CSV table of C-alpha atoms and ligand atoms in Angstrom, one decimal:
chain,number,residue,atom,x,y,z
A,1,MET,CA,-21.2,-1.3,-45.4
A,2,PRO,CA,-22.1,-3.5,-48.3
A,3,HIS,CA,-21.8,-1.4,-51.5
A,4,SER,CA,-25.3,-2.3,-52.6
A,5,LYS,CA,-26.5,0.0,-49.8
A,6,ILE,CA,-25.1,3.0,-51.7
A,7,GLY,CA,-27.8,4.3,-53.9
A,8,HIS,CA,-30.4,2.7,-51.7
A,9,SER,CA,-33.7,4.6,-51.5
A,10,ASP,CA,-33.4,5.1,-47.7
A,11,PRO,CA,-33.1,8.9,-47.3
A,12,ASP,CA,-30.3,8.4,-44.6
A,13,ARG,CA,-28.2,6.4,-47.0
A,14,PRO,CA,-26.3,8.5,-49.5
A,15,SER,CA,-26.6,8.0,-53.2
A,16,ARG,CA,-23.3,7.2,-55.0
A,17,ARG,CA,-23.5,10.3,-57.1
A,18,SER,CA,-23.5,12.7,-54.2
A,19,LEU,CA,-20.9,11.1,-52.0
A,20,LEU,CA,-18.2,13.5,-52.8
A,21,ARG,CA,-20.2,16.7,-53.2
A,22,GLY,CA,-17.7,19.5,-52.7
A,23,ALA,CA,-14.7,17.8,-54.2
A,24,ALA,CA,-13.4,18.6,-57.6
A,25,ALA,CA,-15.2,16.6,-60.3
A,26,ILE,CA,-13.4,15.6,-63.5
A,27,GLY,CA,-15.0,16.6,-66.8
A,28,GLY,CA,-17.6,19.3,-67.1
A,29,ALA,CA,-17.1,20.6,-63.6
A,30,THR,CA,-13.3,21.0,-63.8
A,31,LEU,CA,-13.3,24.7,-63.7
A,32,ALA,CA,-15.6,24.9,-60.7
A,33,GLY,CA,-13.5,22.2,-59.0
A,34,ARG,CA,-10.3,24.1,-59.5
A,35,ALA,CA,-11.8,27.1,-57.8
A,36,ILE,CA,-12.2,25.1,-54.6
A,37,GLY,CA,-9.7,25.5,-51.7
A,38,SER,CA,-6.9,27.9,-50.9
A,39,ALA,CA,-4.4,26.1,-53.2
A,40,SER,CA,-6.4,27.2,-56.3
A,41,ALA,CA,-3.6,29.4,-57.5
A,42,SER,CA,-1.0,26.7,-57.2
A,43,SER,CA,0.7,25.4,-60.4
A,44,ASN,CA,0.9,22.0,-58.7
A,45,LEU,CA,-2.7,21.1,-59.6
A,46,PRO,CA,-4.0,19.3,-62.6
A,47,PRO,CA,-3.4,19.7,-65.5
A,48,ASP,CA,0.0,21.2,-64.5
A,49,VAL,CA,3.0,18.9,-63.6
A,50,PRO,CA,3.6,19.4,-59.9
A,51,GLU,CA,7.0,20.7,-58.6
A,52,TRP,CA,7.9,17.4,-57.0
A,53,MET,CA,7.8,15.6,-60.3
A,54,LYS,CA,10.4,17.9,-61.9
A,55,THR,CA,13.5,16.7,-60.1
A,56,PRO,CA,14.4,13.4,-58.4
A,57,GLY,CA,13.6,13.1,-54.7
A,58,ASP,CA,15.7,12.6,-51.6
A,59,PRO,CA,17.8,9.4,-52.2
A,60,MET,CA,17.4,6.3,-50.0
A,61,GLY,CA,19.6,6.2,-47.0
A,62,SER,CA,19.2,9.7,-45.6
A,63,GLN,CA,16.9,8.2,-43.0
A,64,PRO,CA,17.9,4.8,-41.7
A,65,TYR,CA,14.8,4.8,-39.5
A,66,GLY,CA,11.8,6.3,-41.3
A,67,SER,CA,9.6,9.0,-40.0
A,68,PRO,CA,6.2,10.4,-41.0
A,69,SER,CA,5.7,13.0,-43.7
A,70,PRO,CA,6.5,16.5,-42.5
A,71,PHE,CA,3.0,17.4,-43.4
A,72,GLU,CA,1.8,15.1,-40.6
A,73,LYS,CA,3.8,16.5,-37.8
A,74,HIS,CA,0.7,17.6,-35.9
A,75,VAL,CA,-0.2,13.9,-35.4
A,76,VAL,CA,1.6,13.4,-32.1
A,77,LYS,CA,0.9,12.1,-28.6
A,78,ASN,CA,-1.5,14.2,-26.6
A,79,ILE,CA,0.6,15.1,-23.5
A,80,PRO,CA,-1.2,17.3,-20.9
A,81,LYS,CA,0.8,20.5,-20.5
A,82,ASP,CA,-0.7,21.3,-17.1
A,83,LEU,CA,0.5,18.1,-15.4
A,84,PRO,CA,3.9,17.8,-13.8
A,85,GLN,CA,5.2,14.9,-16.0
A,86,TYR,CA,7.8,13.8,-13.4
A,87,LEU,CA,7.0,10.6,-11.5
A,88,SER,CA,3.4,9.9,-12.6
A,89,ALA,CA,3.3,10.6,-16.3
A,90,SER,CA,0.9,9.9,-19.2
A,91,GLY,CA,0.6,10.6,-22.9
A,92,ARG,CA,-2.4,9.7,-25.0
A,93,ALA,CA,-2.7,8.3,-28.5
A,94,PRO,CA,-4.2,10.8,-31.0
A,95,LEU,CA,-7.0,8.3,-31.8
A,96,GLN,CA,-9.1,10.7,-33.9
A,97,ASP,CA,-6.2,11.0,-36.3
A,98,LEU,CA,-5.6,7.3,-36.8
A,99,ASP,CA,-7.1,4.8,-39.2
A,100,GLY,CA,-7.7,1.0,-38.9
A,101,ILE,CA,-7.1,-0.8,-35.6
A,102,ILE,CA,-3.3,-0.7,-35.1
A,103,THR,CA,-1.6,2.1,-33.2
A,104,PRO,CA,1.8,3.0,-34.6
A,105,ASN,CA,4.6,2.5,-32.1
A,106,GLY,CA,5.6,6.1,-32.0
A,107,LEU,CA,2.0,7.1,-31.1
A,108,PHE,CA,1.2,4.3,-28.6
A,109,TYR,CA,-0.1,5.7,-25.3
A,110,GLU,CA,2.3,5.9,-22.3
A,111,ARG,CA,1.6,5.7,-18.6
A,112,HIS,CA,4.5,5.5,-16.2
A,113,HIS,CA,4.7,5.6,-12.4
A,114,ALA,CA,8.4,6.5,-12.1
A,115,GLY,CA,9.5,7.3,-15.6
A,116,VAL,CA,11.0,5.1,-18.3
A,117,PRO,CA,14.1,3.1,-17.1
A,118,ALA,CA,17.0,2.8,-19.6
A,119,ILE,CA,17.5,-1.0,-19.5
A,120,ASP,CA,20.5,-2.8,-21.2
A,121,PRO,CA,18.9,-6.0,-22.4
A,122,ALA,CA,22.2,-7.9,-21.9
A,123,GLN,CA,22.0,-7.1,-18.1
A,124,HIS,CA,18.3,-7.6,-17.7
A,125,ARG,CA,17.0,-10.8,-16.1
A,126,LEU,CA,13.6,-12.3,-15.4
A,127,MET,CA,13.4,-14.2,-12.1
A,128,LEU,CA,10.7,-16.9,-11.6
A,129,HIS,CA,10.4,-18.2,-8.0
A,130,GLY,CA,8.0,-19.0,-5.2
A,131,LEU,CA,5.6,-21.9,-5.5
A,132,VAL,CA,7.5,-23.6,-8.3
A,133,GLU,CA,9.5,-26.8,-8.5
A,134,ARG,CA,12.5,-25.2,-10.2
A,135,PRO,CA,13.1,-21.5,-9.5
A,136,MET,CA,14.8,-19.9,-12.6
A,137,ILE,CA,16.5,-16.8,-13.8
A,138,PHE,CA,16.0,-16.1,-17.6
A,139,THR,CA,18.1,-13.8,-19.8
A,140,VAL,CA,16.1,-12.0,-22.6
A,141,ASP,CA,17.7,-14.4,-25.1
A,142,ASP,CA,16.4,-17.4,-23.0
A,143,ILE,CA,12.8,-15.9,-23.3
A,144,LYS,CA,13.3,-15.5,-27.1
A,145,ARG,CA,14.3,-19.2,-27.4
A,146,PHE,CA,10.7,-20.3,-26.4
A,147,PRO,CA,8.3,-20.9,-29.3
A,148,SER,CA,6.9,-17.5,-30.2
A,149,THR,CA,3.4,-16.3,-30.8
A,150,SER,CA,2.0,-13.0,-32.2
A,151,ARG,CA,-1.4,-11.7,-31.4
A,152,ILE,CA,-3.3,-8.4,-31.8
A,153,HIS,CA,-4.7,-7.0,-28.5
A,154,PHE,CA,-5.7,-3.6,-27.2
A,155,LEU,CA,-4.2,-2.2,-24.0
A,156,GLU,CA,-6.2,0.4,-22.0
A,157,CYS,CA,-5.6,2.2,-18.7
A,158,SER,CA,-8.6,1.7,-16.3
A,159,GLY,CA,-8.5,5.4,-15.6
A,160,ASN,CA,-9.6,6.1,-19.2
A,161,PRO,CA,-11.2,8.6,-19.0
A,162,GLY,CA,-11.8,8.2,-15.3
A,163,TYR,CA,-14.9,9.6,-13.8
A,164,GLN,CA,-13.9,13.2,-13.2
A,165,LYS,CA,-15.5,16.5,-14.5
A,166,PRO,CA,-15.0,18.3,-16.7
A,167,PHE,CA,-14.4,15.6,-19.2
A,168,GLY,CA,-12.0,16.2,-22.0
A,169,LYS,CA,-12.6,18.0,-25.3
A,170,THR,CA,-11.3,15.5,-27.9
A,171,ALA,CA,-11.6,11.7,-28.3
A,172,SER,CA,-8.0,11.5,-27.3
A,173,ASP,CA,-8.6,13.5,-24.1
A,174,LEU,CA,-11.3,11.1,-23.2
A,175,VAL,CA,-10.1,7.6,-24.2
A,176,GLY,CA,-6.5,8.2,-25.5
A,177,LEU,CA,-5.1,6.0,-22.8
A,178,LEU,CA,-5.9,3.2,-25.2
A,179,SER,CA,-3.9,1.6,-28.0
A,180,CYS,CA,-3.7,-1.6,-30.0
A,181,ALA,CA,-0.7,-3.5,-31.3
A,182,GLU,CA,0.4,-6.9,-32.6
A,183,TRP,CA,2.4,-8.3,-29.7
A,184,THR,CA,5.1,-11.0,-30.1
A,185,GLY,CA,6.4,-13.1,-27.3
A,186,VAL,CA,5.9,-16.3,-25.5
A,187,SER,CA,2.8,-17.7,-23.8
A,188,MET,CA,3.3,-17.2,-20.1
A,189,LYS,CA,2.0,-20.7,-19.5
A,190,LEU,CA,5.0,-22.2,-21.3
A,191,VAL,CA,7.4,-20.2,-19.1
A,192,LEU,CA,5.6,-21.2,-15.9
A,193,GLU,CA,5.5,-24.9,-17.0
A,194,GLU,CA,9.3,-24.7,-17.5
A,195,ALA,CA,9.6,-24.0,-13.8
A,196,GLY,CA,6.7,-26.4,-12.8
A,197,LEU,CA,3.9,-24.9,-10.7
A,198,ARG,CA,3.2,-26.4,-7.3
A,199,PRO,CA,-0.5,-27.3,-6.6
A,200,GLU,CA,-0.9,-24.4,-4.1
A,201,ALA,CA,0.0,-21.8,-6.7
A,202,LYS,CA,-2.9,-19.4,-7.0
A,203,TRP,CA,-1.4,-16.0,-7.9
A,204,VAL,CA,1.6,-14.6,-9.7
A,205,ILE,CA,3.0,-11.3,-8.5
A,206,ALA,CA,4.6,-9.5,-11.5
A,207,GLU,CA,7.2,-6.8,-10.7
A,208,GLY,CA,8.7,-4.2,-13.0
A,209,ALA,CA,12.3,-3.0,-13.1
A,210,ASP,CA,11.4,0.7,-12.8
A,211,ALA,CA,12.2,2.9,-9.8
A,212,VAL,CA,8.8,2.0,-8.1
A,213,ALA,CA,9.3,-1.7,-8.8
A,214,MET,CA,5.6,-1.7,-9.8
A,215,LYS,CA,3.8,-4.9,-8.7
A,216,ARG,CA,0.5,-6.5,-9.5
A,217,SER,CA,-1.1,-9.8,-8.4
A,218,ILE,CA,-2.4,-11.8,-11.4
A,219,PRO,CA,-4.8,-14.8,-10.9
A,220,ILE,CA,-3.2,-18.1,-12.0
A,221,ASP,CA,-6.1,-18.8,-14.4
A,222,LYS,CA,-5.2,-15.8,-16.5
A,223,CYS,CA,-1.5,-16.7,-16.4
A,224,LEU,CA,-2.3,-20.2,-17.8
A,225,ASP,CA,-4.8,-18.9,-20.3
A,226,ASP,CA,-3.9,-16.1,-22.8
A,227,ALA,CA,-1.2,-14.1,-20.9
A,228,MET,CA,2.0,-13.4,-22.8
A,229,ILE,CA,5.5,-12.3,-22.0
A,230,VAL,CA,6.3,-10.1,-25.0
A,231,TYR,CA,9.4,-8.6,-26.5
A,232,SER,CA,8.0,-7.0,-29.7
A,233,GLN,CA,5.2,-4.7,-30.7
A,234,ASN,CA,4.1,-4.2,-34.3
A,235,GLY,CA,7.0,-6.2,-35.6
A,236,GLU,CA,9.9,-4.4,-33.9
A,237,ARG,CA,11.3,-4.7,-30.4
A,238,LEU,CA,9.2,-3.0,-27.7
A,239,ARG,CA,9.8,0.7,-27.3
A,240,PRO,CA,11.4,1.7,-24.0
A,241,GLN,CA,8.1,3.4,-23.1
A,242,GLN,CA,6.2,0.1,-23.6
A,243,GLY,CA,8.5,-2.0,-21.4
A,244,TYR,CA,11.7,-2.8,-23.3
A,245,PRO,CA,13.0,-5.5,-23.2
A,246,LEU,CA,10.2,-7.6,-21.6
A,247,ARG,CA,6.6,-6.9,-20.5
A,248,LEU,CA,3.4,-8.7,-19.6
A,249,ILE,CA,0.4,-8.6,-21.8
A,250,LEU,CA,-2.8,-9.8,-20.1
A,251,PRO,CA,-5.4,-9.4,-23.0
A,252,GLY,CA,-8.5,-7.5,-21.8
A,253,PHE,CA,-7.2,-6.8,-18.3
A,254,GLU,CA,-6.7,-3.3,-17.1
A,255,GLY,CA,-3.6,-1.6,-18.4
A,256,ASN,CA,-1.9,-1.3,-15.0
A,257,MET,CA,-1.6,-5.1,-14.6
A,258,ASN,CA,0.4,-5.4,-17.9
A,259,VAL,CA,3.6,-4.9,-16.0
A,260,LYS,CA,6.4,-3.3,-18.1
A,261,TRP,CA,10.2,-3.9,-17.8
A,262,LEU,CA,9.2,-7.3,-16.3
A,263,ARG,CA,11.9,-8.5,-13.9
A,264,ARG,CA,10.2,-10.9,-11.5
A,265,LEU,CA,7.4,-13.4,-11.3
A,266,HIS,CA,6.7,-14.6,-7.8
A,267,VAL,CA,4.3,-17.5,-7.6
A,268,THR,CA,2.2,-17.3,-4.4
A,269,ALA,CA,-1.0,-18.6,-2.7
A,270,GLU,CA,-2.3,-15.0,-1.9
A,271,PRO,CA,-2.3,-11.7,-3.7
A,272,VAL,CA,0.4,-9.1,-2.5
A,273,TYR,CA,-2.0,-6.2,-1.9
A,274,SER,CA,0.4,-3.7,-3.4
A,275,ARG,CA,-0.3,0.1,-3.7
A,276,GLU,CA,-1.6,-0.5,-7.2
A,277,GLU,CA,-4.3,-2.8,-6.1
A,278,THR,CA,-5.3,-1.1,-2.8
A,279,SER,CA,-5.0,2.7,-2.7
A,280,LYS,CA,-5.1,2.9,-6.5
A,281,TYR,CA,-7.0,1.0,-9.1
A,282,THR,CA,-9.9,0.3,-6.7
A,283,ASP,CA,-13.2,2.2,-6.4
A,284,LEU,CA,-15.3,3.3,-3.4
A,285,MET,CA,-18.8,2.0,-4.0
A,286,PRO,CA,-22.0,3.7,-2.6
A,287,ASP,CA,-22.2,1.2,0.3
A,288,GLY,CA,-18.7,2.2,1.4
A,289,VAL,CA,-17.0,-1.0,0.3
A,290,ALA,CA,-14.0,-0.9,-2.1
A,291,ARG,CA,-14.4,-2.6,-5.4
A,292,GLU,CA,-11.0,-4.2,-5.9
A,293,PHE,CA,-9.4,-6.6,-8.3
A,294,SER,CA,-11.6,-5.2,-11.1
A,295,PHE,CA,-9.5,-6.8,-13.8
A,296,VAL,CA,-11.5,-6.9,-17.0
A,297,MET,CA,-12.1,-3.8,-19.2
A,298,GLU,CA,-15.8,-4.0,-20.1
A,299,ALA,CA,-17.1,-3.3,-23.6
A,300,LYS,CA,-16.7,0.3,-24.8
A,301,SER,CA,-16.8,2.3,-28.0
A,302,ILE,CA,-16.4,5.8,-29.2
A,303,ILE,CA,-17.0,7.7,-32.4
A,304,LEU,CA,-13.7,9.2,-33.7
A,305,ARG,CA,-15.0,10.9,-36.8
A,306,PRO,CA,-16.7,13.2,-36.3
A,307,SER,CA,-15.5,13.9,-32.7
A,308,GLY,CA,-14.8,16.7,-30.3
A,309,GLY,CA,-12.6,19.5,-31.7
A,310,GLN,CA,-13.4,18.6,-35.3
A,311,ARG,CA,-15.8,20.5,-37.6
A,312,LEU,CA,-18.1,19.2,-40.3
A,313,SER,CA,-17.5,21.0,-43.5
A,314,GLY,CA,-21.2,21.2,-44.2
A,315,SER,CA,-24.4,19.2,-44.5
A,316,GLY,CA,-24.5,16.2,-46.7
A,317,PHE,CA,-22.6,12.9,-46.6
A,318,HIS,CA,-20.2,12.1,-43.8
A,319,GLU,CA,-19.0,8.6,-42.8
A,320,ILE,CA,-19.3,8.1,-39.1
A,321,SER,CA,-16.3,6.0,-38.0
A,322,GLY,CA,-15.1,4.8,-34.6
A,323,ILE,CA,-13.7,2.0,-32.5
A,324,ALA,CA,-15.1,-0.6,-30.2
A,325,TRP,CA,-13.5,-3.1,-27.8
A,326,SER,CA,-14.2,-5.5,-25.0
A,327,GLY,CA,-11.9,-7.2,-22.5
A,328,ARG,CA,-14.3,-10.2,-22.5
A,329,GLY,CA,-13.8,-11.1,-26.2
A,330,LYS,CA,-15.1,-10.0,-29.6
A,331,ILE,CA,-17.3,-7.1,-30.4
A,332,ARG,CA,-20.6,-8.5,-31.7
A,333,ARG,CA,-22.4,-5.3,-32.7
A,334,VAL,CA,-22.1,-1.5,-32.5
A,335,ASP,CA,-25.2,0.7,-32.6
A,336,VAL,CA,-25.0,4.3,-33.6
A,337,SER,CA,-27.5,7.1,-32.8
A,338,VAL,CA,-27.5,10.3,-34.8
A,339,ASP,CA,-30.7,11.8,-33.1
A,340,ASP,CA,-29.6,12.2,-29.5
A,341,GLY,CA,-30.5,8.6,-28.6
A,342,SER,CA,-34.0,8.5,-29.9
A,343,SER,CA,-33.2,5.7,-32.4
A,344,TRP,CA,-30.2,3.5,-33.2
A,345,GLN,CA,-28.8,1.9,-36.3
A,346,GLU,CA,-26.4,-1.0,-36.6
A,347,ALA,CA,-23.0,0.0,-37.9
A,348,GLU,CA,-20.8,-2.1,-40.2
A,349,LEU,CA,-18.0,-3.9,-38.3
A,350,GLN,CA,-14.8,-3.7,-40.4
A,351,GLU,CA,-12.8,-7.0,-40.7
A,352,PRO,CA,-10.9,-8.3,-38.9
A,353,VAL,CA,-13.1,-8.5,-35.7
A,354,LEU,CA,-10.6,-10.0,-33.2
A,355,THR,CA,-10.9,-11.0,-29.6
A,356,ARG,CA,-9.8,-8.3,-27.1
A,357,ALA,CA,-8.7,-6.1,-30.0
A,358,LEU,CA,-10.0,-2.7,-31.3
A,359,THR,CA,-12.7,-3.2,-33.9
A,360,ARG,CA,-13.4,-0.4,-36.4
A,361,PHE,CA,-17.0,0.5,-37.1
A,362,ARG,CA,-18.6,2.6,-39.8
A,363,LEU,CA,-21.9,4.1,-40.7
A,364,PRO,CA,-22.8,6.2,-43.7
A,365,TRP,CA,-24.6,9.3,-42.6
A,366,ARG,CA,-26.2,12.3,-44.3
A,367,TRP,CA,-26.2,15.3,-42.0
A,368,ASN,CA,-29.2,17.6,-42.5
A,369,GLY,CA,-27.4,20.6,-41.1
A,370,GLU,CA,-29.5,20.7,-37.9
A,371,PRO,CA,-27.9,20.6,-34.4
A,372,THR,CA,-27.8,17.0,-33.1
A,373,VAL,CA,-26.0,14.6,-30.8
A,374,ILE,CA,-24.3,11.4,-32.1
A,375,GLN,CA,-23.1,8.5,-30.0
A,376,SER,CA,-22.2,4.8,-30.3
A,377,ARG,CA,-22.9,1.8,-28.1
A,378,ALA,CA,-20.9,-1.5,-28.1
A,379,ILE,CA,-22.3,-5.0,-27.5
A,380,ASP,CA,-19.8,-7.8,-27.0
A,381,GLU,CA,-20.0,-11.5,-27.7
A,382,THR,CA,-21.2,-12.1,-24.1
A,383,GLY,CA,-24.2,-9.9,-24.8
A,384,TYR,CA,-23.0,-7.1,-22.5
A,385,VAL,CA,-24.2,-3.7,-23.6
A,386,GLN,CA,-22.1,-0.5,-23.0
A,387,PRO,CA,-24.0,1.6,-20.4
A,388,THR,CA,-24.9,5.3,-20.5
A,389,LEU,CA,-23.1,7.5,-17.9
A,390,ALA,CA,-26.4,7.7,-15.9
A,391,GLU,CA,-26.7,3.9,-15.8
A,392,LEU,CA,-23.1,3.6,-14.6
A,393,ILE,CA,-23.6,6.2,-11.9
A,394,ALA,CA,-26.8,4.5,-10.7
A,395,VAL,CA,-24.7,1.4,-9.9
A,396,ARG,CA,-21.3,2.9,-9.0
A,397,GLY,CA,-22.4,6.2,-7.3
A,398,GLU,CA,-20.3,9.4,-7.7
A,399,ASN,CA,-17.2,8.3,-5.9
A,400,PHE,CA,-15.7,5.9,-8.5
A,401,PHE,CA,-12.9,6.8,-10.8
A,402,TYR,CA,-11.7,3.7,-12.7
A,403,HIS,CA,-13.5,1.6,-15.3
A,404,ASN,CA,-15.7,4.4,-16.7
A,405,ASN,CA,-16.9,2.7,-19.9
A,406,ALA,CA,-19.9,4.9,-20.5
A,407,ILE,CA,-21.4,5.8,-23.9
A,408,TRP,CA,-19.8,9.1,-25.1
A,409,PRO,CA,-22.1,11.6,-26.9
A,410,TRP,CA,-20.8,14.3,-29.3
A,411,ARG,CA,-22.8,17.4,-29.9
A,412,ILE,CA,-22.9,18.8,-33.4
A,413,ALA,CA,-23.7,22.5,-33.6
A,414,VAL,CA,-25.4,24.2,-36.6
A,415,ASP,CA,-22.0,25.5,-37.8
A,416,GLY,CA,-20.6,21.9,-37.8
A,417,GLU,CA,-18.5,22.3,-34.6
A,418,VAL,CA,-18.3,19.1,-32.7
A,419,SER,CA,-18.0,19.2,-28.9
A,420,ASN,CA,-18.3,16.9,-25.9
A,421,ALA,CA,-22.0,16.7,-25.0
A,422,ALA,CA,-21.2,15.3,-21.5
A,423,ASN,CA,-19.6,18.7,-20.6
A,424,SER,CA,-22.6,20.8,-21.5
B,501,LIG,N1,6.6,-1.5,-14.3
B,501,LIG,C1,5.6,-0.7,-14.7
B,501,LIG,N2,4.6,-1.3,-15.4
B,501,LIG,C2,3.5,-0.6,-15.7
B,501,LIG,C3,3.4,0.8,-15.4
B,501,LIG,C4,4.4,1.4,-14.6
B,501,LIG,O1,4.4,2.5,-14.3
B,501,LIG,N3,5.5,0.6,-14.3
B,501,LIG,N4,2.2,1.5,-15.7
B,501,LIG,C5,1.0,0.6,-15.9
B,501,LIG,C6,-0.1,1.4,-16.4
B,501,LIG,S1,-1.0,2.3,-15.2
B,501,LIG,C7,-0.6,1.2,-17.6
B,501,LIG,S2,-2.1,1.9,-18.1
B,501,LIG,C8,0.2,0.5,-18.7
B,501,LIG,C9,0.6,1.5,-19.8
B,501,LIG,O2,1.3,0.8,-20.8
B,501,LIG,P1,2.0,1.7,-21.9
B,501,LIG,O3,2.8,2.8,-21.3
B,501,LIG,O4,2.8,0.7,-22.7
B,501,LIG,O5,0.9,2.2,-22.7
B,501,LIG,O6,1.4,-0.1,-18.1
B,501,LIG,C10,1.3,-0.6,-16.8
B,501,LIG,N5,2.5,-1.2,-16.5
B,502,LIG,MO1,-3.0,2.7,-16.1
């Protein structure tokens, strides 16, 4: 939002003076300001010197690996309590509590088919064989000797949220199987070239070192384009949950194909037709045919603030903020509607706008206190427009589950309560 827009005469744009109505103002309104909030009796507020300034704090060294403020301990992964988290487990990122575009490693979503293996990197190997000139076995250190590259990409499960009613309550319930990190590793192309591809090579079957030996077939074009074999996320080594010590990152492709605990790359002429690309991660279309090998995550967006489970403190200025992403490239535009889809306004895209990464959008908004429905719609650089749920069902029917990238509407009640409009 260019700052010149603040103070603009448009009634939907807030004026600078009224942005923080409700907060304590300095000067003439000090007394009124101090009366706000439950901490009004505290001696830690201006003009008093707060408790924590009166003695030195905890010295360095008590925590060799840092952790968040104890006042933030409610910001944790969203792990469903009603699911047996034994073999097939998942935990969602608390997206509505995060800022910017990077997911902290401790809050990165998790999805495992047979738990998290405890891998000793010194005993881990990556085997590359099949239609190659020189089959090879790499140690983790061998992989780290290749020239390295770091790139920011989102990772999203194709069952996010899945087409199943009732849909969740919060943004995390809906699309929390989504995260974004800076990944560091080696271009998969370099590793394949080291072994030398034979001309018949059309697919690479990637296999994980977990108890299900999860396998997916990846088209050779993707492997030679932007695919990475990574060992770090957000500057530190991968977390065990994210595939320590090695995983595949296939930017923009459905989460499942980004094989964790990578132990084998088998170069073939045909796909393997594993469980994960036949009975799962395929969709039954209205004509009875299965939609399979649906690799790319299409453009999508969601408003995170305000979103389900939150409550607006009152009418007046509220910044609408959310995230948009596309497996096909960069986000070109995000439209936001604050009147149940009658009209749309273009949101500001916050820099950086990166390819196949989360993009943060913002729109200043003045809520008039009336019940309404707000929603966002992403358009990517290919011109693809995020569909409504009705538009998606018209094409896919009612038997699909994966790749639900529908627009998600939030209902705002007269008391400011925000709920999932698709459930009502
Ligand atoms: N080896 C292996 N790789 C795997 C999985 C798995 O269970 N085993 N889960 C897949 C699925 S379904 C998803 S959505 C992503 C999740 O990655 P994350 O746990 O790092 O978020 O990893 C994929 N890679
Ligand atoms: Mo997934």
